[in-house]
Amino acid sequence: QVQLVESGGGLVQAGGSLRLSCAASGSAFRVNAMGWYRQAPGKQREPVATITSDGSTNYADSVKGRFTISRDNAKKTVYLQMNSLKPEDTAVYYCNIAYGSSSLGTGRSWGQGTQVTVSS
């Protein structure tokens, strides 16, 4: 199974920035898509940003213009640059990967989650 390790979460003041990283590891596999999801207290988990293998991106309306998703194909790592953070961005952020390989077939894996807290 492909494993994901997240890092970069923390506490930041409103208007500040954070950069989340998510590295995928395992046996030989290809990345079909990677993305970030978040779950705030009392809310459902929601997609924040995704990026496909060809570089196509998609953002939630609430983060457009503030967040940027990017990837390093060689490192099989996805990043989420979070600027102009707002208290409403406070949530646990989860990385997700859709992958495929000759031995594993297709599948999905989730990161462990990283807490992002934005203070006012």
XYZ file of C-alpha atoms in Angstrom:
120
model
C 0.000 0.000 0.000
C 1.111 3.529 -0.707
C 1.743 5.531 2.446
C 1.411 9.271 2.920
C 3.276 11.393 5.443
C 2.075 14.923 6.084
C 3.901 17.833 7.631
C 3.716 21.600 7.903
C 0.683 22.179 10.070
C 0.737 24.439 13.064
C -0.545 27.595 14.683
C -0.522 30.846 12.761
C -2.120 34.256 13.121
C -4.785 35.460 10.726
C -3.189 36.770 7.571
C -0.215 34.485 7.917
C 0.952 31.594 5.789
C 1.677 27.906 6.077
C 2.941 25.327 3.637
C 1.762 21.761 3.939
C 3.675 18.863 2.446
C 2.597 15.319 1.735
C 5.049 12.699 0.536
C 3.964 9.397 -0.947
C 6.105 6.307 -0.596
C 5.951 2.608 -1.333
C 6.718 0.203 -4.110
C 6.698 1.389 -7.690
C 3.494 3.217 -8.439
C 2.128 6.037 -10.488
C 0.245 8.978 -9.104
C -3.097 9.513 -10.742
C -4.112 12.418 -8.535
C -3.302 13.984 -5.195
C -5.245 16.406 -3.113
C -5.970 18.067 0.174
C -9.121 17.781 2.223
C -10.034 19.363 5.526
C -12.462 18.820 8.342
C -13.382 21.634 10.676
C -15.125 21.112 14.020
C -18.760 20.202 13.497
C -18.407 20.016 9.730
C -18.038 17.326 7.098
C -14.723 16.627 5.466
C -14.482 18.664 2.297
C -12.084 18.890 -0.631
C -9.782 21.891 -0.606
C -7.587 21.416 -3.658
C -6.680 18.610 -6.028
C -4.144 18.120 -8.774
C -4.050 15.410 -11.415
C -1.057 13.792 -13.062
C -1.292 16.176 -15.996
C -1.265 19.212 -13.716
C -4.932 20.071 -13.789
C -6.001 21.726 -10.531
C -9.261 22.353 -8.767
C -9.969 24.520 -5.730
C -12.795 25.012 -3.338
C -14.382 28.426 -3.762
C -13.481 29.342 -0.205
C -9.737 29.105 -0.864
C -9.404 30.349 -4.432
C -6.845 33.097 -4.697
C -5.325 32.227 -1.334
C -4.209 28.602 -1.589
C -2.023 27.005 -4.233
C -1.551 23.294 -4.764
C 1.590 22.050 -6.465
C 3.550 18.858 -6.838
C 6.992 17.434 -7.378
C 6.550 14.407 -9.586
C 10.059 13.074 -8.954
C 9.512 13.145 -5.194
C 5.859 12.155 -5.464
C 5.093 14.966 -3.093
C 2.217 17.403 -3.090
C 2.213 20.800 -1.415
C -0.411 23.240 -0.301
C 0.723 26.828 0.035
C -1.757 28.597 2.270
C -1.661 32.392 2.282
C -3.886 35.026 3.849
C -5.127 32.480 6.324
C -8.407 33.075 8.087
C -9.782 31.630 11.320
C -12.336 29.743 9.225
C -9.446 27.796 7.687
C -8.880 26.122 11.034
C -9.262 22.389 10.496
C -7.473 19.098 10.292
C -6.013 18.813 6.818
C -5.715 15.427 5.157
C -3.691 14.456 2.137
C -5.127 11.946 -0.304
C -3.674 10.041 -3.240
C -5.221 8.062 -6.032
C -2.615 5.699 -7.424
C -2.059 2.761 -9.687
C 0.633 0.126 -10.133
C 1.138 -3.148 -11.914
C 1.360 -5.012 -8.605
C -1.085 -3.088 -6.422
C -3.659 -2.172 -8.970
C -5.508 1.034 -8.242
C -6.253 2.423 -4.833
C -6.461 5.404 -2.531
C -4.566 6.312 0.624
C -5.024 8.998 3.248
C -2.477 10.850 5.285
C -2.681 10.938 9.057
C -3.954 14.501 9.146
C -2.239 17.656 10.300
C -3.809 20.365 12.434
C -3.944 23.909 11.111
C -5.067 26.512 13.606
C -5.521 30.142 12.630
C -5.935 32.592 15.478
C -7.711 35.914 15.194
